[in-house]
Coordinates of C-alpha atoms in Angstrom, one line a residue:
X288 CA -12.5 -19.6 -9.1
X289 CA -13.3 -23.4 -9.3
X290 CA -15.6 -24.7 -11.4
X291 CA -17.5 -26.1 -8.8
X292 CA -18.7 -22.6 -7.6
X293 CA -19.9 -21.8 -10.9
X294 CA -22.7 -24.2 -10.6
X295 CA -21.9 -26.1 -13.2
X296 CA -19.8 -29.7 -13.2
X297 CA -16.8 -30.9 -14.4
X298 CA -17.3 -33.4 -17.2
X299 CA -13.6 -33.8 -17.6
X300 CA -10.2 -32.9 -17.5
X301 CA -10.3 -30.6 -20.3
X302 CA -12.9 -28.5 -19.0
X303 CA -15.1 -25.6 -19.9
X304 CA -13.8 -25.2 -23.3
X305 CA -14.5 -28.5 -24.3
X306 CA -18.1 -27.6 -22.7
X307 CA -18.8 -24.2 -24.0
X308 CA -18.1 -25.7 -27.7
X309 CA -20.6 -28.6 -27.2
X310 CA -23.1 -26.3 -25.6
X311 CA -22.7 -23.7 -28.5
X312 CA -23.3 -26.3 -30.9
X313 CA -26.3 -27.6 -29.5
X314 CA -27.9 -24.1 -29.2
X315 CA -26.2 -22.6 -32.5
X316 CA -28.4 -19.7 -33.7
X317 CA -29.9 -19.8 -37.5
X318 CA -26.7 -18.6 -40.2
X319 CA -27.2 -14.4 -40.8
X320 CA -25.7 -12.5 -43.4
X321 CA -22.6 -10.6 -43.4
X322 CA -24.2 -7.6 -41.2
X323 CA -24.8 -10.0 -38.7
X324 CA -21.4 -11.8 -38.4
X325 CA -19.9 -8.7 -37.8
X326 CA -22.1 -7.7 -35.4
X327 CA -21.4 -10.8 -33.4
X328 CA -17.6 -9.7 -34.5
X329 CA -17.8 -6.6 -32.2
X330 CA -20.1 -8.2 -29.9
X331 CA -17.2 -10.4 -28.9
X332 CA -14.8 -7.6 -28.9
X333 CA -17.4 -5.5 -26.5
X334 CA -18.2 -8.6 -24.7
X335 CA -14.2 -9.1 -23.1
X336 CA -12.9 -7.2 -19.6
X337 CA -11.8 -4.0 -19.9
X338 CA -8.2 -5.2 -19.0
X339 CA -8.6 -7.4 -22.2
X340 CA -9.5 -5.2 -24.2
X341 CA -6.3 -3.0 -23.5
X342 CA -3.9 -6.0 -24.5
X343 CA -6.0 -6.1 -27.8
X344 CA -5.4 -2.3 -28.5
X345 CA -1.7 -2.7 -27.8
X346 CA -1.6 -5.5 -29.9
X347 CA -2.8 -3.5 -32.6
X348 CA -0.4 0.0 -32.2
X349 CA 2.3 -2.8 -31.9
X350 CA 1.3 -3.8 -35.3
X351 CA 1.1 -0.7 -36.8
X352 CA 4.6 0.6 -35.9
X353 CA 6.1 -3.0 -36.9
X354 CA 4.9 -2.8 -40.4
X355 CA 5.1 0.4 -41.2
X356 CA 8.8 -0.4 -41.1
X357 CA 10.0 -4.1 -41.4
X358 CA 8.1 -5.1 -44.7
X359 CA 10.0 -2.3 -46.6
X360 CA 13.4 -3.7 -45.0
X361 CA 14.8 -6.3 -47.2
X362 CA 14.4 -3.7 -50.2
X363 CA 16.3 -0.8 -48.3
X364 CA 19.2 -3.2 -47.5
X365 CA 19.5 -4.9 -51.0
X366 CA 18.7 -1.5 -52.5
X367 CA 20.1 1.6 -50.9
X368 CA 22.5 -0.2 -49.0
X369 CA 23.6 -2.6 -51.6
X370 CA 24.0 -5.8 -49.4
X371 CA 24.1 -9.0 -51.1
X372 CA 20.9 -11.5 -51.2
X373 CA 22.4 -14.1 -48.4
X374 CA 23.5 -10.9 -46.4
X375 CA 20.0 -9.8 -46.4
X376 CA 18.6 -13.0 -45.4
X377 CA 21.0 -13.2 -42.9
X378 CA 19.9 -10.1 -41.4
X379 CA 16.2 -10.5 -41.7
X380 CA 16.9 -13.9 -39.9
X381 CA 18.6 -12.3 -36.8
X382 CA 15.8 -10.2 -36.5
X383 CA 13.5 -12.9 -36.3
X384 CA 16.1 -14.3 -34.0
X385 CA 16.4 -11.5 -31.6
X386 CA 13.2 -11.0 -31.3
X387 CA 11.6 -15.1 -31.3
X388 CA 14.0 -16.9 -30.3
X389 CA 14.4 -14.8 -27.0
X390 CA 10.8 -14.6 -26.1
X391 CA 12.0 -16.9 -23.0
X392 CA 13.7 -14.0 -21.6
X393 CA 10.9 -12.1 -21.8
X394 CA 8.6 -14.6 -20.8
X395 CA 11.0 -15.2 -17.6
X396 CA 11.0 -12.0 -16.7
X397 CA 7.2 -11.5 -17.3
X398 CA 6.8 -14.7 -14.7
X399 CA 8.9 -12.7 -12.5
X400 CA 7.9 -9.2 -12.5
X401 CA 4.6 -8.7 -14.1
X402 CA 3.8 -7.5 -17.8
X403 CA 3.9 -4.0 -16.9
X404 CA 7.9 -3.1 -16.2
X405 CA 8.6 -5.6 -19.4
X406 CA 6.1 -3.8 -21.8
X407 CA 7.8 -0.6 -20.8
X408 CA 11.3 -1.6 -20.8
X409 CA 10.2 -3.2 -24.7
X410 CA 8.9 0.1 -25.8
X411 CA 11.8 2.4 -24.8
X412 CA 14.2 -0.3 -26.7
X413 CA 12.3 -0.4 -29.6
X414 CA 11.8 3.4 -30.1
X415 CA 15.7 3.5 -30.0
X416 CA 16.1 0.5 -32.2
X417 CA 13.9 2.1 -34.8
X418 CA 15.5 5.6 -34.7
X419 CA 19.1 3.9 -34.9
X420 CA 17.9 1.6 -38.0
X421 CA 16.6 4.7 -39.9
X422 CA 20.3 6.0 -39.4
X423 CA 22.6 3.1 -39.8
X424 CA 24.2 2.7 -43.3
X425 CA 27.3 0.1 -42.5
X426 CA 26.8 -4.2 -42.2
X427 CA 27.2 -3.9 -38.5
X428 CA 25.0 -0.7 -37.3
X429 CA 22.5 -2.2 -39.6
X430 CA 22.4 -5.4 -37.4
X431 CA 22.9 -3.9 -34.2
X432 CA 20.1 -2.0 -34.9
X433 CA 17.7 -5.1 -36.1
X434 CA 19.2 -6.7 -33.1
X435 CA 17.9 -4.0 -31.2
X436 CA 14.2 -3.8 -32.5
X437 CA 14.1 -7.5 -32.4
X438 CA 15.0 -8.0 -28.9
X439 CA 12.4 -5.4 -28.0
X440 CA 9.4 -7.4 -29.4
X441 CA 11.0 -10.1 -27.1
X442 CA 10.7 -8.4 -23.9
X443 CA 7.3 -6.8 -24.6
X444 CA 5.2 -9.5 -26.9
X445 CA 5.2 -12.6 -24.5
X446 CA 4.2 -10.1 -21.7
X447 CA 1.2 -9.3 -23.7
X448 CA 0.4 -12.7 -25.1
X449 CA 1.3 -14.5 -21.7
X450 CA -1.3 -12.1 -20.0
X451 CA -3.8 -12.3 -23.3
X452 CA -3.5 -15.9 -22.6
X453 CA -4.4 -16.3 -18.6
X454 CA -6.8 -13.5 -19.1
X455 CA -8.4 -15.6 -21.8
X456 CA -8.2 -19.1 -19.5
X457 CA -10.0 -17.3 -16.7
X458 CA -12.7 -15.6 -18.4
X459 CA -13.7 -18.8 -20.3
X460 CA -13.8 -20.1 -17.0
X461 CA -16.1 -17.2 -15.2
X462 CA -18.8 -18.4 -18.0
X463 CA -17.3 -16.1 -21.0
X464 CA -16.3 -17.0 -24.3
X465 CA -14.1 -20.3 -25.4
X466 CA -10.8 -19.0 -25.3
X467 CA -9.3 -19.7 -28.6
X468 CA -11.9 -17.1 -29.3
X469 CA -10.4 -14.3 -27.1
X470 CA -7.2 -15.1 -28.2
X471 CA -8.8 -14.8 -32.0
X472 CA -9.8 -11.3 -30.8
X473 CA -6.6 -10.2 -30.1
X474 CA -5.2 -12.0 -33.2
X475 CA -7.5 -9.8 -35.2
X476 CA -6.6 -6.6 -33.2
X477 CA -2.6 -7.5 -34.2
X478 CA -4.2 -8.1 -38.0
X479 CA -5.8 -5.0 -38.0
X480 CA -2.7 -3.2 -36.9
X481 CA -0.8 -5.7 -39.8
X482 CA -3.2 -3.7 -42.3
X483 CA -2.7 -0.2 -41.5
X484 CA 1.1 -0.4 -40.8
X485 CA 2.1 -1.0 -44.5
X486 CA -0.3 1.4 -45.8
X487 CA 1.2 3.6 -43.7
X488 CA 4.8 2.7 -44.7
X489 CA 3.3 3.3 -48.1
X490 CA 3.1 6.6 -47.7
X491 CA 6.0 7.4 -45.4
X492 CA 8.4 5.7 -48.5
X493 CA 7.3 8.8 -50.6
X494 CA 9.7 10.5 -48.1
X495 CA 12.5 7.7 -47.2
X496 CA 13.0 4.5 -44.9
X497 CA 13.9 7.3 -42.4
X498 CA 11.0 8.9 -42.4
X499 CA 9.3 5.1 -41.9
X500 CA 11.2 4.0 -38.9
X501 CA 10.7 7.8 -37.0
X502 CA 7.1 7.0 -38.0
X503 CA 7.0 4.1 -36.7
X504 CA 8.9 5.0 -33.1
X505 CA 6.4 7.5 -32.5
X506 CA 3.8 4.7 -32.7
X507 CA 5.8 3.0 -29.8
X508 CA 6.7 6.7 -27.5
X509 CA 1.9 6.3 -27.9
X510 CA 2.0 2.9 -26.8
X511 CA 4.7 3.5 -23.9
X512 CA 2.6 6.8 -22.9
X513 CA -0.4 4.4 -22.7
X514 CA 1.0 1.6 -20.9
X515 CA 2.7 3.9 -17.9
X516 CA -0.4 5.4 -17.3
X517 CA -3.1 2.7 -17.6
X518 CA -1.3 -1.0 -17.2
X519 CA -1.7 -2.4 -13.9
X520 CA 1.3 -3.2 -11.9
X521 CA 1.9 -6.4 -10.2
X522 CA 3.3 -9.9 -10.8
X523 CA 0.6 -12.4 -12.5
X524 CA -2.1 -13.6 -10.2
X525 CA -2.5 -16.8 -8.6
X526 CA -3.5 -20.2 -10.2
X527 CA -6.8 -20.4 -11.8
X528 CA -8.2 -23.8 -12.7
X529 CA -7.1 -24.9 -16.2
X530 CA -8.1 -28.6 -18.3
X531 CA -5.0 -30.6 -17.5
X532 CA -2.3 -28.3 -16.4
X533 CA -3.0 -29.3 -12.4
X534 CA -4.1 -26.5 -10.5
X535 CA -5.3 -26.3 -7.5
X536 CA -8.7 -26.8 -8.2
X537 CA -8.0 -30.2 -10.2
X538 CA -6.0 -31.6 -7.6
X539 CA -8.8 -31.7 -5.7
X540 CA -10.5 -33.3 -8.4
X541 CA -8.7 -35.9 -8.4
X542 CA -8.6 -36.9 -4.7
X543 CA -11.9 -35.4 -2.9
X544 CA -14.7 -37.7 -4.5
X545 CA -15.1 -35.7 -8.2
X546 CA -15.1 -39.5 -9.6
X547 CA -13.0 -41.5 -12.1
X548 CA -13.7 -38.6 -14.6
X549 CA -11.0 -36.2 -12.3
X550 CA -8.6 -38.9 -11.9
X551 CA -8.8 -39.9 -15.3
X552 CA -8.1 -36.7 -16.2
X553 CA -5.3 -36.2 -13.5
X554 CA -3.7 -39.3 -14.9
X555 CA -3.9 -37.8 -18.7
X556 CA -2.8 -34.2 -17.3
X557 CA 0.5 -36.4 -16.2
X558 CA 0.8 -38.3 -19.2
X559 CA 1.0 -35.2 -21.2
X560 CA 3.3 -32.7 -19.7
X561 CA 5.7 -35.5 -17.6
X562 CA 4.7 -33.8 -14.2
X563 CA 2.8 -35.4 -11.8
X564 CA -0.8 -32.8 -10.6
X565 CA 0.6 -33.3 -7.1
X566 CA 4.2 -31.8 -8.3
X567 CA 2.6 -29.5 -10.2
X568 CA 0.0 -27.8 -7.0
X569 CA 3.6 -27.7 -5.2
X570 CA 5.2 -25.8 -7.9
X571 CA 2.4 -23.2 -8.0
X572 CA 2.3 -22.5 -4.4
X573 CA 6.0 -22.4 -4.4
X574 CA 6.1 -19.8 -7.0
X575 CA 3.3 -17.9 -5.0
X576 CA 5.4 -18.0 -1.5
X577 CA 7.3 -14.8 -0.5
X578 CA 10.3 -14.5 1.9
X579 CA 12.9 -13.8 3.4
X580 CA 14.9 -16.3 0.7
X581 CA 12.6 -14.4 -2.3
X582 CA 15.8 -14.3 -4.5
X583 CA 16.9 -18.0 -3.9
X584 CA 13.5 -19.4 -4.0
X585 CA 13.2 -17.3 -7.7
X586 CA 16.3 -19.1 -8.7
X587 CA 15.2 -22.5 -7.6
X588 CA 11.7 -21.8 -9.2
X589 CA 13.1 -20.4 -12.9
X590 CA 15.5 -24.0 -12.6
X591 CA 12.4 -25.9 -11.8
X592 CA 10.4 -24.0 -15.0
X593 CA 13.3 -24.8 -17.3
X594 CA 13.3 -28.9 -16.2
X595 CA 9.6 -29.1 -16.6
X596 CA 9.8 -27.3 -20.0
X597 CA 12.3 -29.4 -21.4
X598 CA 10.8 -33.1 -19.9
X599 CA 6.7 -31.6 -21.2
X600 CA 7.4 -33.5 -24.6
X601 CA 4.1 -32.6 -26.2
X602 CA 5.2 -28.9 -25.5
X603 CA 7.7 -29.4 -27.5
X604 CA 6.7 -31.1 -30.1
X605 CA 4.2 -28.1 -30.1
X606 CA 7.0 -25.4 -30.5
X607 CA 8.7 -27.5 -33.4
X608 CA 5.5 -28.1 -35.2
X609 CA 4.6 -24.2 -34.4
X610 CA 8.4 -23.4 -35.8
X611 CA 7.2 -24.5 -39.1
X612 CA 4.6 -21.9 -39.5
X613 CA 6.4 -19.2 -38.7
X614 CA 9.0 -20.3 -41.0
X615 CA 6.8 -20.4 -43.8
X616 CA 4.8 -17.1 -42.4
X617 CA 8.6 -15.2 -42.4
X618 CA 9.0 -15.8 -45.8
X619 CA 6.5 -12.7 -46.6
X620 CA 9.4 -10.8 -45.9
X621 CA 11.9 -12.4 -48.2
X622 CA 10.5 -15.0 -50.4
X623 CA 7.2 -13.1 -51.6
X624 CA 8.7 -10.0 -52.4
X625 CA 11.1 -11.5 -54.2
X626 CA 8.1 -13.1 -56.2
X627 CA 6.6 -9.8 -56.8
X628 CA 9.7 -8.0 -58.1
X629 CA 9.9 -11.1 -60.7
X630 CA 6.4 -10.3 -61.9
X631 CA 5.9 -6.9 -61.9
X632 CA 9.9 -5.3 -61.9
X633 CA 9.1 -3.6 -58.4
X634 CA 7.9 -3.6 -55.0
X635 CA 5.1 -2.0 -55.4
X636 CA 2.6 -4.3 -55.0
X637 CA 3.6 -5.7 -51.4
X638 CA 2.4 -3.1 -49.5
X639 CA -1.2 -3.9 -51.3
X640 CA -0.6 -8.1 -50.7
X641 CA 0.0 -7.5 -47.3
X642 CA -3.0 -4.9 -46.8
X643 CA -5.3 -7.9 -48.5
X644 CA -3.6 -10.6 -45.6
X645 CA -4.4 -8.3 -42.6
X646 CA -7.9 -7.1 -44.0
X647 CA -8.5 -10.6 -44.3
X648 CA -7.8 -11.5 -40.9
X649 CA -9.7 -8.6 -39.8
X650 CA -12.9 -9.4 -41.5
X651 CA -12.6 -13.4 -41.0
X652 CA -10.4 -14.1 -38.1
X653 CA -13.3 -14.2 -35.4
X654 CA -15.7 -15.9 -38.3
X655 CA -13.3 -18.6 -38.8
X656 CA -12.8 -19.4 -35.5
X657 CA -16.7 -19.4 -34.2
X658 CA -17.0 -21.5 -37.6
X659 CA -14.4 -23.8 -37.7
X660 CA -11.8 -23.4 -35.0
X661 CA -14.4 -23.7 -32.3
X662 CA -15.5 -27.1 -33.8
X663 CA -12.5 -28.3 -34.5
X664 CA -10.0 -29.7 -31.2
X665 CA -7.1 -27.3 -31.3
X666 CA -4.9 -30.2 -32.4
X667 CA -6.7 -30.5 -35.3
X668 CA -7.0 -27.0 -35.9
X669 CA -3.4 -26.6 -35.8
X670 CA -2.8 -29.4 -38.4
X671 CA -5.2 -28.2 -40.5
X672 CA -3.9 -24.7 -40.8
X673 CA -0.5 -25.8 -41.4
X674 CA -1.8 -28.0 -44.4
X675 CA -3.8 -25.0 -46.0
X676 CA -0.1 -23.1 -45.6
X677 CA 1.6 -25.5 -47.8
X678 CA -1.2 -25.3 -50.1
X679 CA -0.4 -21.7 -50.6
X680 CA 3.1 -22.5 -51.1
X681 CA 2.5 -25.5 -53.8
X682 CA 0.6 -22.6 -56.3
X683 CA 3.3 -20.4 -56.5
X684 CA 5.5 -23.6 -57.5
X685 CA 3.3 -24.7 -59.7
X686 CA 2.7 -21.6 -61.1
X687 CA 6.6 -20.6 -61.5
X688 CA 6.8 -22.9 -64.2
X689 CA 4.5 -20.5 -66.5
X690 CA 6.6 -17.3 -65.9
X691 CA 4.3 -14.8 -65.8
X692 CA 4.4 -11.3 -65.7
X693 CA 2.4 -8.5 -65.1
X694 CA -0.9 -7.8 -63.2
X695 CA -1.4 -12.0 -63.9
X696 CA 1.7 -12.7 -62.5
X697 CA 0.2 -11.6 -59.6
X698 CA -2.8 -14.5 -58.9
X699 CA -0.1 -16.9 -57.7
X700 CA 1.5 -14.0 -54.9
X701 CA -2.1 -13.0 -54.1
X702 CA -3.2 -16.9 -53.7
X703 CA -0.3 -16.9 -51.6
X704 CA -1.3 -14.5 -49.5
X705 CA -5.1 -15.5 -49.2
X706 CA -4.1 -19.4 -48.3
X707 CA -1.2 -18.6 -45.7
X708 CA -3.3 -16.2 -44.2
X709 CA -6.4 -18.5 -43.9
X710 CA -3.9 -20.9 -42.3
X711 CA -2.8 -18.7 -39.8
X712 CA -6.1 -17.8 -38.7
X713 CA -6.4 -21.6 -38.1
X714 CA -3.0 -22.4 -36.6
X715 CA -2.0 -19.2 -34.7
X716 CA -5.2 -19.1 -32.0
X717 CA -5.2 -23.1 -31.9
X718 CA -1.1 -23.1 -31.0
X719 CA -1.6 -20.5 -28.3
X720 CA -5.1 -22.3 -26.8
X721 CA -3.1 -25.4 -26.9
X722 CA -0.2 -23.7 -24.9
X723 CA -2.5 -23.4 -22.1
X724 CA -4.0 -27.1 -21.8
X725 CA -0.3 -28.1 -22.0
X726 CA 1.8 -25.9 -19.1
X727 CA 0.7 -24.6 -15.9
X728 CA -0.7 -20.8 -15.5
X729 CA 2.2 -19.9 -13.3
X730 CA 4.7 -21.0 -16.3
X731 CA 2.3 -19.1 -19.0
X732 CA 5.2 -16.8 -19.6
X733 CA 8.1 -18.7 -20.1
X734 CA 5.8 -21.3 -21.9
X735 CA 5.2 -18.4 -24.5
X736 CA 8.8 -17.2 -24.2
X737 CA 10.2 -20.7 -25.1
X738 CA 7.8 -21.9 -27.7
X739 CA 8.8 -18.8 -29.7
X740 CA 12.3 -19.0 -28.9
X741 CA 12.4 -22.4 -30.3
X742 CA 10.6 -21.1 -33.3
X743 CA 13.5 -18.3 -33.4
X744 CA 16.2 -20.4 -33.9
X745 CA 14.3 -22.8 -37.0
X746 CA 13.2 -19.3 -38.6
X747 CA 17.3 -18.1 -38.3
X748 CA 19.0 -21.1 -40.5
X749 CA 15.4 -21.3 -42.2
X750 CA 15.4 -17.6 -43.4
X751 CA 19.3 -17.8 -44.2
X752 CA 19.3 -21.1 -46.4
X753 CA 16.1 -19.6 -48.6
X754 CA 17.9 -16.5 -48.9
X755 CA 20.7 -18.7 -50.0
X756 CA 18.8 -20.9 -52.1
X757 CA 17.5 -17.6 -54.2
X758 CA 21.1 -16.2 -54.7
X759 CA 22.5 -19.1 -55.8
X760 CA 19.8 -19.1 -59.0
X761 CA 17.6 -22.3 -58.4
X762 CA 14.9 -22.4 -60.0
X763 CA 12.0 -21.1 -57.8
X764 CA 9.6 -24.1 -58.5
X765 CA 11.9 -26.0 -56.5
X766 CA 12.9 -23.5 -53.5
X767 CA 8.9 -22.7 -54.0
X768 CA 8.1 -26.5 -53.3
X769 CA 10.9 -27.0 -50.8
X770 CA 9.0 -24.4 -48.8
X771 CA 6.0 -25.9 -49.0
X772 CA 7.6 -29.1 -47.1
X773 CA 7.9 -27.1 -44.3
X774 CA 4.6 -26.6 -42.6
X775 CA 3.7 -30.3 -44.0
X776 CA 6.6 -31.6 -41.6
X777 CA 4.9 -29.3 -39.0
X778 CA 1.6 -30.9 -39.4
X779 CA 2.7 -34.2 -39.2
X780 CA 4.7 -33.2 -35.8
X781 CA 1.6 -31.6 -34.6
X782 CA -0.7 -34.8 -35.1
X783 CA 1.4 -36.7 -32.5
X784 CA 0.7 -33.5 -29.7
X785 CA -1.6 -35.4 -27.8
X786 CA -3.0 -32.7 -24.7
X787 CA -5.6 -34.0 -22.0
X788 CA -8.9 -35.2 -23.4
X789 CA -12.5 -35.3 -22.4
X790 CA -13.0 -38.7 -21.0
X791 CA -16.8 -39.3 -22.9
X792 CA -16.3 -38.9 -26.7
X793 CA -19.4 -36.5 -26.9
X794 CA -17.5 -33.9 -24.4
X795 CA -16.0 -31.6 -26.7
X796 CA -15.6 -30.6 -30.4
X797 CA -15.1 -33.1 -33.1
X798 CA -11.2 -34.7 -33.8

């Protein structure tokens, strides 16, 4: 729909969101209590189309099966299977791999099919990779296996998130909510499902890992069961206007009369992802053409996706300063529980730090976002979330130093925990908001696909040099601190993202 049949103008090329935030800060309501907030909480959540909704449910049984397996992993491979501290690392890394670094397949095939075959193919590969992990008990089952539950989250997550994400875009533009606060909902809905999963695995472990990963691939046979039935079929839709990524709608902008304000924003749109909006419009009708040449035209079209990726330079500076957080965000699966087994002797305490991270998000996610991340530009957002990750980072450094044990030597983890957490609900819903004012709606899903694929690859040498750097004894002050130069370097990358911006100063949130 364009925004001109919504009755309201254009004051820019960034749009409604830019709008909706200016509007909502001029007619903020008085502060309520903590009742209230969560009110509004599950008024957003009731307030989103039912389709919506669904992604944020399947977000959350994703969740659930995920953790009640993969936090308990590095333990079960160092432990009962007795492989070596680089070996581990190793592995957890090529799970990462598998699964972000080949979200563009995913993504590509999402562009090309729909979500719906992708989520389903996901599923079945997952149930089988979890059942095979629960079994394997040599070096190279083990990472077949990981390989296997990986590359399953890559077929299915950008599916979901690609679909979140233009389902977001176009109900901020029927007159709904900002959408870095959809996309919050459906972080909170993964969150919640980050909470119950290692509570589960909690109790599953009384049994065995086994017992976890059949656990959690009967989670997956629910979500498949759901999907089949109730996930429409279907390719994505057509192009629905976006602030700067040159749909139809802003093409028209910028040539029928809308003023200096379109073209101005026509001209930043160019600036910022290296494609003119007139190249763009072509591309989008191109992709939505059907023929008698459908399978060349799909070729030509993925080509034309990949050259526009790799020439969008603030895309990807984007993906390498998003890289950086889920560096430092993987390291709750090797460098944290190695911090917890040096303060308290065992493991037992993850399950609990990781239920604190997830209730957190829960309870703050859409808070934090109404609060801060809708005032914020997502740029800033971003930056600012990365910064508060590092700060979680520096205490355990500084706190290494002290070496203590016990229930105390478990402030620095938990602080940990609470300031990456924070950070994530800062950076996560900015990153994916700034995706879409970046890349057109048709390339939604190979945008996702690549900017985690890129992440992938960082998070593989990232996870094996930590894992390196704790088996060769350093002290952990210093691996501690080196980690906390990581989503630093990431916020300094993601200062010089520059998207399309409002041409008046007063148009949108505050920089």
């Amino acid at each position: 729909m364009s925004p001109r049949l919504c009755g309201r103008p254009r004051s820019s090329s960034v749009g409604r969101g830019a709008e909706a935030s200016s509007e909502r800060g001029a007619e903020a309501p008085p502060r309520r209590g903590g009742i209230g907030r969560f009110g509004r909480s599950l008024g957003d959540v009731r307030g989103l189309p039912p389709f919506v909704r669904l992604l944020a449910w399947t977000q959350l049984a994703f969740n659930i099966g995920f953790f009640a397996v993969l936090p308990y992993l590095a333990e079960h491979l160092g432990g009962a299977l007795g492989m070596g501290g680089w070996l581990v690392g190793l592995v957890l890394g090529l799970r990462t791999f598998s699964q972000q670094g080949l979200f563009v397949v995913g993504g590509a095939l999402t562009d090309r099919f729909g979500p719906r075959p992708v989520v389903l193919a996901g599923c079945v590969l997952r149930i089988a990779g979890f059942v095979w992990l629960g079994y394997a008990r040599d070096t190279v089952q083990v990472i077949a296996a990981v390989v296997c539950v990986g590359f399953a989250a890559a077929l299915f997550s950008p599916a979901v998130e690609s679909e979140t994400a233009r389902q977001a875009v176009r109900f901020e533009a029927a007159g709904g909510h900002p959408r870095a606060r959809t996309l919050a909902v459906f972080s909170a809905a993964g969150q919640a499902g980050a909470f119950l999963g290692p509570l589960l695995g909690t109790l599953l472990l009384l049994a065995d890992f086994r017992t976890a990963c059949w656990a959690g691939a009967l989670v997956f046979v629910g979500v498949l069961v759901a999907h089949w039935r109730r996930m429409p079929a279907g390719r994505p839709g057509g192009s629905t206007p976006r602030p700067g990524t040159g749909g139809a709608d802003d093409a028209e902008g910028a040539g029928d009369g809308e003023g200096a304000e379109g073209a101005e924003g026509a001209k930043a749109a160019e600036r910022a992802t290296g494609t003119s909006v007139t190249q763009r419009t072509a591309d989008a009708k191109a992709t939505e053409g059907t023929g008698t040449t459908e399978a060349t035209g799909a070729t030509d079209a993925t080509g034309g996706v990949v050259r526009a990726t790799l020439c969008n330079g603030p895309f990807l500076l984007l993906c390498l300063a998003y890289s950086t957080y889920l560096v430092a965000y993987n390291q709750l699966y090797l460098a944290l529980p190695q911090e917890v087994v040096r303060a308290t002797g065992s493991q037992s305490a993850l399950g609990w730090l990781f239920a604190l991270s997830s209730l957190l998000v829960v309870v703050a996610q859409l808070p934090v976002t109404r609060a801060v991340g809708e005032r914020l530009r997502h740029r800033t957002a971003l930056c600012l979330g990365l910064g508060v990750v590092a700060l979680g980072f520096a205490v355990v450094a500084a706190a290494a130093p002290l070496g203590l044990t016990g229930p105390v030597g478990t402030v620095p983890a938990a602080l940990h925990v609470l300031l990456l957490t924070f950070g994530q609900m800062l950076a996560v819903p900015a990153t994916r908001a700034l995706v879409t004012e970046l890349v057109a709606e048709h390339r939604l899903g190979f945008s996702m696909g690549a900017l985690s694929s890129v992440s992938g690859l960082v998070v593989l040498g990232g996870s094996a040099a930590t894992g390196a750097l704790f088996g060769s004894g350093a002290a952990p002050a210093a691996v501690w601190a080196l980690l906390a130069c990581v989503p630093l370097l990431g916020a300094a990358l993601g200062r010089t993202v520059r998207p399309p911006r409002p041409a008046r100063a007063d148009a949108g949130p505050v920089d």
